[in-house]
Amino acid sequence: EPEVTQTPSHQVTQMGQEVILRCVPISNHLYFYWYRQILGQKVEFLVSFYNNEISEKSEIFDDQFSVERPDGSNFTLKIRSTKLEDSAMYFCASSWTSNEKLFFGSGTQLSVL
Amino acid sequence: GDSVTQMEGPVTLSEEAFLTINCTYTATGYPSLFWYVQYPGEGLQLLLKATKADDKGSNKGFEATYRKETTSFHLEKGSVQVSDSAVYFCALSDDETSGSRLTFGEGTQLTVNP
C-alpha cells in the first residue's frame, strides 16, 4: 500500500532556531495536512493545503509556521523561530479528495531545547 | 467547538478478552466519526468509520456504532489478539466546516498480553 513518508523521524533543535519538517505525500493525492501531538495531549489539526495554498488553518498555526510544496512531491512545515512549547510529534497526512480518508505518516518527533 | 472524549487509558487485557474503548463527542453539525489506530513506529491508520446515525463501522473484527442519541461511538472487539496492541484514537469530522479536518480524542493505549 502506498504510504506517506516523513523525515527525519527525530529532530532536536535549539530554541529560536528555524526547523523544517519534510513529508512526501502519496503521489496522486491533492490535499495535504499537518497535525501535531504534544506529549500527553490530543492530536491537533494545524493546517490543510490544496492547489498550492492554505485551505484551512487552526489558531495554533500562527505567523511562526509556514507550509510549502516546493517541487510537486515534497510538502514541508517550517517553524521560523522554535519555542519550547513547539516540542511535539508532527504528523503529515494526505488524501485524494477532501472527503476521502487521510493517510498519515509515522511522524517527526521534534524536541526544542 | 467540536470535541472528542475517550476513556482514560492505558488498557491492559489478556488475549481473547472482550474490548470496549468508550468515545463520546460534541459537535455542532452532523459529523462523521472515525477510529484510527497507531501501531508502534507507524503512522495513524484509519480503522473504521461511520458517516451517519445508526451506521456501524467494522474492520478486522472491530466494530463501532454511531449513536446520535448518546453522542457516542464506542469501539468493541469480541476477542483481542496480541497484535491488536496499539494506540486507538477516536475522531470526528464536522462536514459543515471541513470534510477532512479531524478533531481527535486523547488516544487510548491498548496492551494485549498472551
CSV table of C-alpha atoms in Angstrom, one decimal, chain B residues 61-109:
chain,number,residue,atom,x,y,z
B,61,GLY,CA,-13.1,-7.7,14.0
B,62,PHE,CA,-13.5,-4.2,15.4
B,63,GLU,CA,-16.9,-2.5,15.4
B,64,ALA,CA,-18.4,0.8,16.4
B,65,THR,CA,-21.9,2.1,16.1
B,66,TYR,CA,-22.8,5.8,15.6
B,67,ARG,CA,-25.2,6.6,18.4
B,68,LYS,CA,-26.6,10.1,17.9
B,69,GLU,CA,-28.9,9.9,21.0
B,70,THR,CA,-25.9,9.3,23.3
B,71,THR,CA,-23.4,11.1,21.1
B,72,SER,CA,-21.1,8.0,21.3
B,73,PHE,CA,-19.0,5.8,19.1
B,74,HIS,CA,-17.6,3.1,21.3
B,75,LEU,CA,-15.1,0.7,19.9
B,76,GLU,CA,-15.6,-3.0,20.5
B,77,LYS,CA,-13.9,-6.3,19.7
B,78,GLY,CA,-15.0,-9.6,20.9
B,79,SER,CA,-11.6,-11.3,21.2
B,80,VAL,CA,-8.4,-9.3,21.1
B,81,GLN,CA,-5.1,-10.6,20.0
B,82,VAL,CA,-1.5,-9.6,20.9
B,83,SER,CA,-1.2,-7.9,17.5
B,84,ASP,CA,-4.0,-5.5,18.5
B,85,SER,CA,-1.7,-3.8,20.9
B,86,ALA,CA,-1.6,-0.2,19.7
B,87,VAL,CA,-2.9,3.3,20.5
B,88,TYR,CA,-6.5,3.9,19.4
B,89,PHE,CA,-7.8,7.3,18.5
B,90,CYS,CA,-11.5,8.3,18.2
B,91,ALA,CA,-12.0,11.3,15.9
B,92,LEU,CA,-14.7,13.3,14.2
B,93,SER,CA,-15.0,15.4,11.0
B,94,ASP,CA,-17.6,18.1,11.1
B,95,ASP,CA,-18.8,18.1,7.5
B,96,GLU,CA,-20.3,21.5,7.9
B,97,THR,CA,-16.8,23.1,8.2
B,98,SER,CA,-14.4,20.7,6.6
B,99,GLY,CA,-14.7,17.2,5.3
B,100,SER,CA,-11.2,16.3,6.4
B,101,ARG,CA,-10.2,18.5,9.4
B,102,LEU,CA,-10.2,15.9,12.1
B,103,THR,CA,-10.8,16.5,15.8
B,104,PHE,CA,-9.2,13.7,17.8
B,105,GLY,CA,-9.6,12.3,21.3
B,106,GLU,CA,-6.8,11.7,23.7
B,107,GLY,CA,-5.9,8.3,22.4
B,108,THR,CA,-6.1,5.0,24.4
B,109,GLN,CA,-3.1,2.7,24.7
